[in-house]
């Protein structure tokens, strides 16, 4: 039978984070003891009070279609969160809830990017951004920031990337895949550049807001120079260990919220009713669980960094947030073990999986060759064992 895959879908790459995780699960199903450091999701269970709220929602028949942008009660809870935690004023009409931050990001990109519009993305960047821009037929303008600059772009780099066609800049802090966090001063210096270009929208992916080891978080929407053209993306996946519930949101200028609402009305409708009630409980209930998980991630960060620093030939920064380490591994390129030659980070990630039984992700998936990404959202024991396996596998390369 003939196949007719659209050019649009043919041009996309599959998500490599999800693909590597799938591969590691397949090996596990074959009885191989793989430690999965590929996918980025908290290993904690969703807190009990959130699960109870979902059960109650089912019993109370929160089972019908919801308003397209989400229940008003949830949008009010999000508006309160933005006020109390971030000092920001948003009306519920400016908030659109979707099936995860991934959909929220894609909604925005599809709603404001025309074919040929340029989107500036500092790299390394999360795998899905460039694919979403491709989906919108926009043009990705990648601005690389290597480990030497702690994976953060400078104001000069940002300004150099701006052209008359620049429509949007996408910033993710704390960052996936590097864990880098821009300080308030660093954000201010980027804002100073953006202040000169009033037509550029700012898409601020704040999904790792609460997994932050610096003691403070600044939302890009809190800078008055760009507040009226900044779109916040956030959600419950990371802070509340709720990846499977699929709830994310945008807080945006009204015209962006209305546009994404229209798109969502034709595409997915409102997000899951039960998951929305669970998210509402997450935002209105005790926040102690968020802090407990943050503390655990910080301890694991310290552990993984200290173990990585003992491995010869790899360079690491000290991530200040999220739960990723992004080591530079190019000193292993050209080396081999038996007839296996390591030419690049993809070969190295495959070698670590096959030889060491540790799943990681090739840095190229995040648009920066020469690196791999490790997610340390796993137990301390797994981290210790995984780093030992990585060290042993690397020691066999010569
Ligand atoms: N942004 C970043 C930077 C991410 O790492 C992820 C991955 N989960 C998302 C957005 C999407 O999150 P969600 O599970 O809410 O779709
Ligand atoms: N964001 C996570 C990651 O980077 C989850 C997988 C995905 O959505 O790509 O691993």
Tab-separated table of C-alpha atoms and ligand atoms in Angstrom:
chain	number	residue	atom	x	y	z
A	1	UNK	CA	0.000	0.000	0.000
A	2	UNK	CA	1.264	3.460	-0.823
A	3	UNK	CA	2.389	5.641	2.097
A	4	UNK	CA	1.853	9.376	2.106
A	5	UNK	CA	3.753	10.841	5.004
A	6	UNK	CA	3.576	14.628	4.837
A	7	UNK	CA	6.718	16.644	4.150
A	8	UNK	CA	6.034	18.276	7.501
A	9	UNK	CA	6.340	15.050	9.446
A	10	UNK	CA	9.114	13.706	7.265
A	11	UNK	CA	11.212	16.742	8.127
A	12	UNK	CA	10.967	16.032	11.873
A	13	UNK	CA	13.453	13.993	13.875
A	14	UNK	CA	11.944	11.686	16.482
A	15	UNK	CA	12.550	12.779	20.089
A	16	UNK	CA	15.952	11.307	20.930
A	17	UNK	CA	15.421	11.531	24.667
A	18	UNK	CA	12.318	9.387	24.386
A	19	UNK	CA	13.966	7.082	21.799
A	20	UNK	CA	16.974	6.369	24.022
A	21	UNK	CA	14.712	5.695	26.980
A	22	UNK	CA	12.653	3.315	24.847
A	23	UNK	CA	15.814	1.492	23.777
A	24	UNK	CA	16.944	1.149	27.366
A	25	UNK	CA	13.511	-0.244	28.357
A	26	UNK	CA	13.730	-2.785	25.519
A	27	UNK	CA	17.115	-3.985	26.788
A	28	UNK	CA	15.713	-4.200	30.319
A	29	UNK	CA	12.820	-6.310	28.983
A	30	UNK	CA	15.436	-8.699	27.555
A	31	UNK	CA	16.774	-9.140	31.078
A	32	UNK	CA	19.780	-6.790	30.710
A	33	UNK	CA	20.394	-4.695	33.804
A	34	UNK	CA	20.469	-1.230	32.221
A	35	UNK	CA	20.654	1.934	34.320
A	36	UNK	CA	18.601	4.553	32.531
A	37	UNK	CA	20.131	8.020	32.746
A	38	UNK	CA	18.530	9.041	29.460
A	39	UNK	CA	15.045	10.364	30.025
A	40	UNK	CA	14.604	13.426	32.182
A	41	UNK	CA	11.862	12.792	34.677
A	42	UNK	CA	11.743	12.782	38.468
A	43	UNK	CA	11.935	9.240	39.880
A	44	UNK	CA	9.645	10.204	42.784
A	45	UNK	CA	6.007	9.170	42.962
A	46	UNK	CA	3.411	11.917	42.696
A	47	UNK	CA	2.721	13.156	46.284
A	48	UNK	CA	-0.259	11.480	47.987
A	49	UNK	CA	-2.389	14.599	48.480
A	50	UNK	CA	-2.298	15.192	44.716
A	51	UNK	CA	-3.296	11.603	43.962
A	52	UNK	CA	-6.140	11.871	46.486
A	53	UNK	CA	-7.439	15.012	44.761
A	54	UNK	CA	-7.511	13.128	41.461
A	55	UNK	CA	-9.439	10.217	42.985
A	56	UNK	CA	-11.910	12.674	44.487
A	57	UNK	CA	-12.272	14.421	41.131
A	58	UNK	CA	-13.303	11.136	39.521
A	59	UNK	CA	-15.833	10.427	42.279
A	60	UNK	CA	-17.223	13.948	41.957
A	61	UNK	CA	-17.634	13.453	38.206
A	62	UNK	CA	-15.024	15.828	36.913
A	63	UNK	CA	-15.258	13.732	33.801
A	64	UNK	CA	-16.726	16.072	31.196
A	65	UNK	CA	-15.020	18.287	28.636
A	66	UNK	CA	-13.380	21.230	30.365
A	67	UNK	CA	-13.136	24.800	29.116
A	68	UNK	CA	-10.511	24.857	26.341
A	69	UNK	CA	-7.934	26.888	28.354
A	70	UNK	CA	-8.606	24.783	31.470
A	71	UNK	CA	-10.857	24.988	34.535
A	72	UNK	CA	-11.152	28.554	35.826
A	73	UNK	CA	-10.314	27.267	39.327
A	74	UNK	CA	-6.989	25.875	38.043
A	75	UNK	CA	-6.170	29.055	36.129
A	76	UNK	CA	-6.898	31.065	39.283
A	77	UNK	CA	-4.597	28.761	41.264
A	78	UNK	CA	-1.880	29.308	38.654
A	79	UNK	CA	-2.438	33.083	38.742
A	80	UNK	CA	-2.017	32.919	42.557
A	81	UNK	CA	1.178	30.891	42.165
A	82	UNK	CA	2.565	33.480	39.722
A	83	UNK	CA	1.674	36.272	42.136
A	84	UNK	CA	2.956	34.621	45.312
A	85	UNK	CA	6.094	32.935	43.971
A	86	UNK	CA	7.081	35.224	41.118
A	87	UNK	CA	5.492	38.565	42.012
A	88	UNK	CA	3.678	38.625	38.656
A	89	UNK	CA	0.134	39.778	37.889
A	90	UNK	CA	-1.795	37.628	35.442
A	91	UNK	CA	-5.545	37.390	34.942
A	92	UNK	CA	-6.928	33.858	34.433
A	93	UNK	CA	-7.711	34.865	30.800
A	94	UNK	CA	-3.974	35.154	30.183
A	95	UNK	CA	-3.385	31.565	31.247
A	96	UNK	CA	-3.902	28.572	28.963
A	97	UNK	CA	-3.542	25.070	30.367
A	98	UNK	CA	-2.458	22.308	27.967
A	99	UNK	CA	-1.408	18.672	27.884
A	100	UNK	CA	2.077	19.343	29.239
A	101	UNK	CA	4.632	22.113	28.835
A	102	UNK	CA	5.586	20.437	25.559
A	103	UNK	CA	2.177	21.206	24.096
A	104	UNK	CA	2.232	24.686	25.627
A	105	UNK	CA	5.517	25.450	23.864
A	106	UNK	CA	4.303	24.032	20.579
A	107	UNK	CA	1.007	25.929	20.829
A	108	UNK	CA	2.895	29.203	21.195
A	109	UNK	CA	5.344	28.503	18.394
A	110	UNK	CA	2.571	27.451	16.001
A	111	UNK	CA	0.521	30.499	17.002
A	112	UNK	CA	3.138	33.198	16.421
A	113	UNK	CA	5.691	31.862	13.921
A	114	UNK	CA	5.143	32.266	10.195
A	115	UNK	CA	7.200	30.474	7.540
A	116	UNK	CA	10.650	32.076	7.404
A	117	UNK	CA	10.411	33.803	10.798
A	118	UNK	CA	13.613	33.397	12.761
A	119	UNK	CA	13.687	31.937	16.265
A	120	UNK	CA	16.869	32.372	18.282
A	121	UNK	CA	17.685	29.329	20.407
A	122	UNK	CA	20.758	29.259	22.638
A	123	UNK	CA	22.307	25.788	22.432
A	124	UNK	CA	22.644	23.226	23.834
A	125	UNK	CA	18.860	23.246	23.959
A	126	UNK	CA	16.148	20.745	24.749
A	127	UNK	CA	15.511	18.411	21.815
A	128	UNK	CA	12.006	19.524	20.934
A	129	UNK	CA	12.485	23.274	20.403
A	130	UNK	CA	14.080	23.087	16.969
A	131	UNK	CA	11.599	20.466	15.817
A	132	UNK	CA	8.664	22.628	16.884
A	133	UNK	CA	10.103	25.579	14.971
A	134	UNK	CA	10.480	23.301	11.928
A	135	UNK	CA	6.858	22.265	12.318
A	136	UNK	CA	5.896	25.944	12.123
A	137	UNK	CA	8.224	26.324	9.076
A	138	UNK	CA	10.227	28.889	10.986
A	139	UNK	CA	14.004	29.155	10.822
A	140	UNK	CA	16.125	28.051	13.760
A	141	UNK	CA	18.983	30.401	14.572
A	142	UNK	CA	21.208	28.482	16.966
A	143	UNK	CA	23.603	30.332	19.254
A	144	UNK	CA	26.132	27.939	20.760
A	145	UNK	CA	27.395	28.272	24.327
A	146	UNK	CA	29.958	25.661	25.314
A	147	UNK	CA	31.081	24.495	28.750
A	148	UNK	CA	33.743	27.250	28.835
A	149	UNK	CA	30.945	29.814	29.204
A	150	UNK	CA	28.905	27.566	31.520
A	151	UNK	CA	26.534	26.974	28.589
A	152	UNK	CA	25.106	30.504	28.826
A	153	UNK	CA	24.972	32.915	25.895
A	154	UNK	CA	26.401	36.401	26.259
A	155	UNK	CA	24.471	39.585	25.427
A	156	UNK	CA	26.850	40.118	22.499
A	157	UNK	CA	26.108	36.664	21.081
A	158	UNK	CA	22.381	37.352	21.399
A	159	UNK	CA	22.636	40.720	19.683
A	160	UNK	CA	24.776	39.297	16.873
A	161	UNK	CA	22.095	36.696	16.140
A	162	UNK	CA	19.283	39.244	15.780
A	163	UNK	CA	18.150	40.150	12.256
A	164	UNK	CA	15.093	41.973	10.917
A	165	UNK	CA	13.449	38.540	10.621
A	166	UNK	CA	13.888	37.597	14.287
A	167	UNK	CA	10.465	36.946	15.740
A	168	UNK	CA	11.271	35.143	18.960
A	169	UNK	CA	13.998	34.207	21.431
A	170	UNK	CA	13.613	31.010	23.427
A	171	UNK	CA	15.331	30.869	26.816
A	172	UNK	CA	15.330	27.894	29.197
A	173	UNK	CA	16.670	28.486	32.715
A	174	UNK	CA	17.331	26.288	34.666
A	175	UNK	CA	18.368	24.542	31.489
A	176	UNK	CA	17.774	21.161	30.022
A	177	UNK	CA	20.303	19.667	29.081
A	178	UNK	CA	22.992	21.548	31.068
A	179	UNK	CA	21.450	22.532	34.397
A	180	UNK	CA	22.850	26.043	33.967
A	181	UNK	CA	20.885	28.858	35.577
A	182	UNK	CA	21.162	32.467	34.437
A	183	UNK	CA	21.572	34.825	37.378
A	184	UNK	CA	19.289	37.842	37.654
A	185	UNK	CA	22.164	40.044	36.489
A	186	UNK	CA	22.843	37.831	33.479
A	187	UNK	CA	19.160	37.886	32.557
A	188	UNK	CA	19.170	41.672	32.926
A	189	UNK	CA	22.043	41.931	30.462
A	190	UNK	CA	20.114	39.840	27.911
A	191	UNK	CA	17.004	41.944	28.590
A	192	UNK	CA	19.031	45.111	27.927
A	193	UNK	CA	19.648	43.820	24.404
A	194	UNK	CA	16.040	42.722	23.877
A	195	UNK	CA	14.788	46.111	25.096
A	196	UNK	CA	16.198	47.577	21.862
A	197	UNK	CA	14.090	45.244	19.698
A	198	UNK	CA	10.441	45.682	20.686
A	199	UNK	CA	9.106	43.301	18.024
A	200	UNK	CA	10.872	40.240	19.400
A	201	UNK	CA	8.821	37.899	21.572
A	202	UNK	CA	10.461	36.079	24.466
A	203	UNK	CA	9.484	32.491	25.184
A	204	UNK	CA	10.683	31.598	28.681
A	205	UNK	CA	10.662	27.888	29.495
A	206	UNK	CA	10.513	27.840	33.301
A	207	UNK	CA	9.618	24.164	33.752
A	208	UNK	CA	12.656	23.612	36.036
A	209	UNK	CA	11.907	26.700	38.169
A	210	UNK	CA	11.716	24.699	41.390
A	211	UNK	CA	14.692	22.444	40.760
A	212	UNK	CA	17.139	25.210	41.430
A	213	UNK	CA	20.163	25.137	43.753
A	214	UNK	CA	21.032	28.836	43.658
A	215	UNK	CA	18.445	29.876	46.223
A	216	UNK	CA	16.686	32.281	43.890
A	217	UNK	CA	14.702	32.202	40.681
A	218	UNK	CA	13.926	35.142	38.425
A	219	UNK	CA	11.257	34.886	35.762
A	220	UNK	CA	11.997	36.727	32.528
A	221	UNK	CA	8.467	38.127	32.727
A	222	UNK	CA	9.501	40.126	35.797
A	223	UNK	CA	11.632	42.524	33.717
A	224	UNK	CA	9.407	45.510	32.855
A	225	UNK	CA	11.299	46.150	29.585
A	226	UNK	CA	9.987	42.908	28.069
A	227	UNK	CA	7.080	41.907	30.333
A	228	UNK	CA	4.403	42.674	27.740
A	229	UNK	CA	6.004	40.375	25.135
A	230	UNK	CA	7.204	37.533	27.319
A	231	UNK	CA	5.428	34.202	27.417
A	232	UNK	CA	6.050	31.973	30.427
A	233	UNK	CA	5.824	28.210	29.984
A	234	UNK	CA	5.661	26.086	33.108
A	235	UNK	CA	3.809	23.073	34.475
A	236	UNK	CA	3.588	20.379	37.099
A	237	UNK	CA	5.720	17.637	35.473
A	238	UNK	CA	9.027	18.367	37.167
A	239	UNK	CA	8.245	20.258	40.385
A	240	UNK	CA	5.520	17.852	41.526
A	241	UNK	CA	6.762	14.616	39.896
A	242	UNK	CA	3.746	14.545	37.572
A	243	UNK	CA	5.198	13.764	34.137
A	244	UNK	CA	2.476	11.286	33.225
A	245	UNK	CA	-0.427	13.543	34.149
A	246	UNK	CA	0.337	15.869	31.226
A	247	UNK	CA	-0.451	19.340	32.521
A	248	UNK	CA	1.465	22.458	31.505
A	249	UNK	CA	0.497	26.079	30.995
A	250	UNK	CA	1.404	29.389	29.466
A	251	UNK	CA	1.028	32.794	31.095
A	252	UNK	CA	1.084	35.271	28.263
A	253	UNK	CA	-0.048	38.562	26.784
A	254	UNK	CA	-3.788	38.249	26.155
A	255	UNK	CA	-3.429	38.150	22.370
A	256	UNK	CA	-1.060	35.155	22.571
A	257	UNK	CA	-3.330	33.379	25.058
A	258	UNK	CA	-6.304	33.916	22.736
A	259	UNK	CA	-4.393	32.608	19.713
A	260	UNK	CA	-3.210	29.448	21.454
A	261	UNK	CA	-6.697	28.949	22.843
A	262	UNK	CA	-8.090	29.035	19.307
A	263	UNK	CA	-5.463	26.553	18.104
A	264	UNK	CA	-6.071	24.234	21.039
A	265	UNK	CA	-9.847	24.376	20.494
A	266	UNK	CA	-9.394	22.770	17.090
A	267	UNK	CA	-6.622	20.416	18.031
A	268	UNK	CA	-6.863	18.811	21.477
A	269	UNK	CA	-9.619	20.704	23.389
A	270	UNK	CA	-9.037	21.266	27.116
A	271	UNK	CA	-6.529	19.061	28.944
A	272	UNK	CA	-7.651	16.012	30.960
A	273	UNK	CA	-10.256	16.974	33.568
A	274	UNK	CA	-8.888	14.680	36.288
A	275	UNK	CA	-5.287	15.741	35.699
A	276	UNK	CA	-6.342	19.388	35.921
A	277	UNK	CA	-7.916	18.795	39.336
A	278	UNK	CA	-4.698	17.053	40.425
A	279	UNK	CA	-2.659	20.033	39.204
A	280	UNK	CA	-4.948	22.376	41.108
A	281	UNK	CA	-4.213	20.402	44.282
A	282	UNK	CA	-0.496	20.626	43.482
A	283	UNK	CA	-0.628	24.426	43.261
A	284	UNK	CA	-2.955	25.020	46.209
A	285	UNK	CA	-1.700	22.333	48.621
A	286	UNK	CA	1.400	22.158	50.775
A	287	UNK	CA	4.614	22.933	48.898
A	288	UNK	CA	6.764	20.854	51.268
A	289	UNK	CA	7.017	18.021	48.712
A	290	UNK	CA	8.606	20.370	46.172
A	291	UNK	CA	11.335	21.352	48.611
A	292	UNK	CA	11.936	17.739	49.690
A	293	UNK	CA	12.515	16.673	46.092
A	294	UNK	CA	14.670	19.718	45.375
A	295	UNK	CA	16.924	18.860	48.318
A	296	UNK	CA	17.250	15.267	47.055
A	297	UNK	CA	18.180	16.514	43.577
A	298	UNK	CA	20.807	18.834	45.029
A	299	UNK	CA	22.380	15.974	46.997
A	300	UNK	CA	22.440	13.867	43.851
A	301	UNK	CA	23.936	16.755	41.880
A	302	UNK	CA	26.809	16.898	44.376
A	303	UNK	CA	27.265	13.133	44.121
A	304	UNK	CA	27.221	12.899	40.330
A	305	UNK	CA	29.538	15.885	39.890
A	306	UNK	CA	32.094	14.545	42.362
A	307	UNK	CA	32.053	11.091	40.740
A	308	UNK	CA	32.275	12.541	37.217
A	309	UNK	CA	35.256	14.680	38.208
A	310	UNK	CA	37.138	11.491	39.125
A	311	UNK	CA	36.827	10.145	35.575
A	312	UNK	CA	39.775	11.078	33.400
A	313	UNK	CA	39.110	12.812	30.077
A	314	UNK	CA	35.676	14.241	30.748
A	315	UNK	CA	34.939	17.845	31.617
A	316	UNK	CA	31.952	18.892	33.739
A	317	UNK	CA	30.503	22.136	35.022
A	318	UNK	CA	28.592	22.336	38.273
A	319	UNK	CA	24.932	22.487	37.247
A	320	UNK	CA	22.895	24.925	39.340
A	321	UNK	CA	19.495	23.446	38.574
A	322	UNK	CA	17.371	20.816	36.785
A	323	UNK	CA	18.685	17.231	37.037
A	324	UNK	CA	21.135	16.906	34.184
A	325	UNK	CA	24.882	16.746	33.776
A	326	UNK	CA	26.329	17.571	30.349
A	327	UNK	CA	29.929	16.349	30.279
A	328	UNK	CA	32.294	17.204	27.444
A	329	UNK	CA	33.642	13.886	26.170
A	330	UNK	CA	35.532	14.670	22.961
A	331	UNK	CA	38.883	13.449	24.349
A	332	UNK	CA	37.551	9.908	23.761
A	333	UNK	CA	36.935	10.474	20.058
A	334	UNK	CA	39.262	8.389	17.880
A	335	UNK	CA	39.752	5.779	20.613
A	336	UNK	CA	38.574	2.202	20.353
A	337	UNK	CA	37.711	-0.946	22.255
A	338	UNK	CA	38.202	-4.088	20.147
A	339	UNK	CA	36.734	-3.223	16.761
A	340	UNK	CA	34.421	-0.532	18.165
A	341	UNK	CA	35.658	2.934	17.215
A	342	UNK	CA	34.314	6.029	18.929
A	343	UNK	CA	34.023	8.794	16.353
A	344	UNK	CA	31.543	11.059	18.061
A	345	UNK	CA	29.219	11.423	21.059
A	346	UNK	CA	26.533	9.262	19.421
A	347	UNK	CA	29.066	6.400	19.183
A	348	UNK	CA	30.083	7.008	22.788
A	349	UNK	CA	26.475	6.976	24.058
A	350	UNK	CA	25.891	3.711	22.165
A	351	UNK	CA	29.136	2.250	23.531
A	352	UNK	CA	28.172	3.184	27.103
A	353	UNK	CA	24.814	1.499	26.589
A	354	UNK	CA	26.194	-1.684	25.030
A	355	UNK	CA	29.402	-2.015	27.047
A	356	UNK	CA	28.463	-0.343	30.340
A	357	UNK	CA	24.692	-0.843	30.271
A	358	UNK	CA	24.122	2.824	31.067
A	359	UNK	CA	21.708	4.805	28.892
A	360	UNK	CA	22.659	8.438	28.207
A	361	UNK	CA	21.775	10.824	25.359
A	362	UNK	CA	24.112	12.063	22.632
A	363	UNK	CA	24.713	15.815	23.010
A	364	UNK	CA	24.101	16.322	19.306
A	365	UNK	CA	20.389	15.770	20.037
A	366	UNK	CA	20.654	19.057	21.950
A	367	UNK	CA	22.516	20.706	19.057
A	368	UNK	CA	25.977	20.663	20.628
A	369	UNK	CA	28.363	17.936	19.467
A	370	UNK	CA	31.095	16.596	21.749
A	371	UNK	CA	28.936	16.085	24.824
A	372	UNK	CA	26.569	13.530	26.348
A	373	UNK	CA	23.677	14.156	28.714
A	374	UNK	CA	23.139	12.237	31.936
A	375	UNK	CA	19.893	12.579	33.869
A	376	UNK	CA	20.620	12.057	37.551
A	377	UNK	CA	16.943	11.864	38.550
A	378	UNK	CA	17.521	8.418	39.990
A	379	UNK	CA	18.567	6.881	43.303
A	380	UNK	CA	21.979	7.572	44.875
A	381	UNK	CA	22.804	3.867	44.478
A	382	UNK	CA	21.968	3.960	40.785
A	383	UNK	CA	24.091	7.071	40.355
A	384	UNK	CA	27.075	5.419	42.069
A	385	UNK	CA	26.725	2.219	40.049
A	386	UNK	CA	26.173	4.077	36.758
A	387	UNK	CA	29.228	6.293	37.230
A	388	UNK	CA	31.333	3.250	38.078
A	389	UNK	CA	30.144	1.505	34.924
A	390	UNK	CA	30.848	4.600	32.829
A	391	UNK	CA	34.346	4.935	34.314
A	392	UNK	CA	35.072	1.224	33.673
A	393	UNK	CA	33.777	1.353	30.093
A	394	UNK	CA	35.755	4.511	29.308
A	395	UNK	CA	38.925	2.975	30.821
A	396	UNK	CA	38.705	0.200	28.208
A	397	UNK	CA	39.043	2.717	25.366
A	398	UNK	CA	42.525	3.310	24.012
B	1	LIG	N1	10.705	21.952	28.563
B	1	LIG	C1	11.812	21.310	28.941
B	1	LIG	C2	13.091	22.067	28.987
B	1	LIG	C3	11.770	19.955	29.256
B	1	LIG	O1	12.880	19.326	29.646
B	1	LIG	C4	10.562	19.263	29.145
B	1	LIG	C5	10.590	17.782	29.356
B	1	LIG	N2	9.735	17.258	30.120
B	1	LIG	C6	9.421	19.978	28.781
B	1	LIG	C7	9.527	21.317	28.480
B	1	LIG	C8	8.080	19.331	28.645
B	1	LIG	O2	7.526	19.012	29.868
B	1	LIG	P1	6.078	18.370	29.990
B	1	LIG	O3	6.266	17.033	30.591
B	1	LIG	O4	5.296	19.280	30.895
B	1	LIG	O5	5.483	18.316	28.629
B	2	LIG	N1	12.080	16.514	28.951
B	2	LIG	C1	12.512	15.200	29.270
B	2	LIG	C2	13.888	14.934	28.697
B	2	LIG	O1	14.499	15.819	28.188
B	2	LIG	C3	11.465	14.200	28.883
B	2	LIG	C4	11.498	13.616	27.512
B	2	LIG	C5	10.956	14.530	26.475
B	2	LIG	O2	9.846	14.997	26.647
B	2	LIG	O3	11.697	14.764	25.524
B	2	LIG	O4	14.367	13.847	28.805
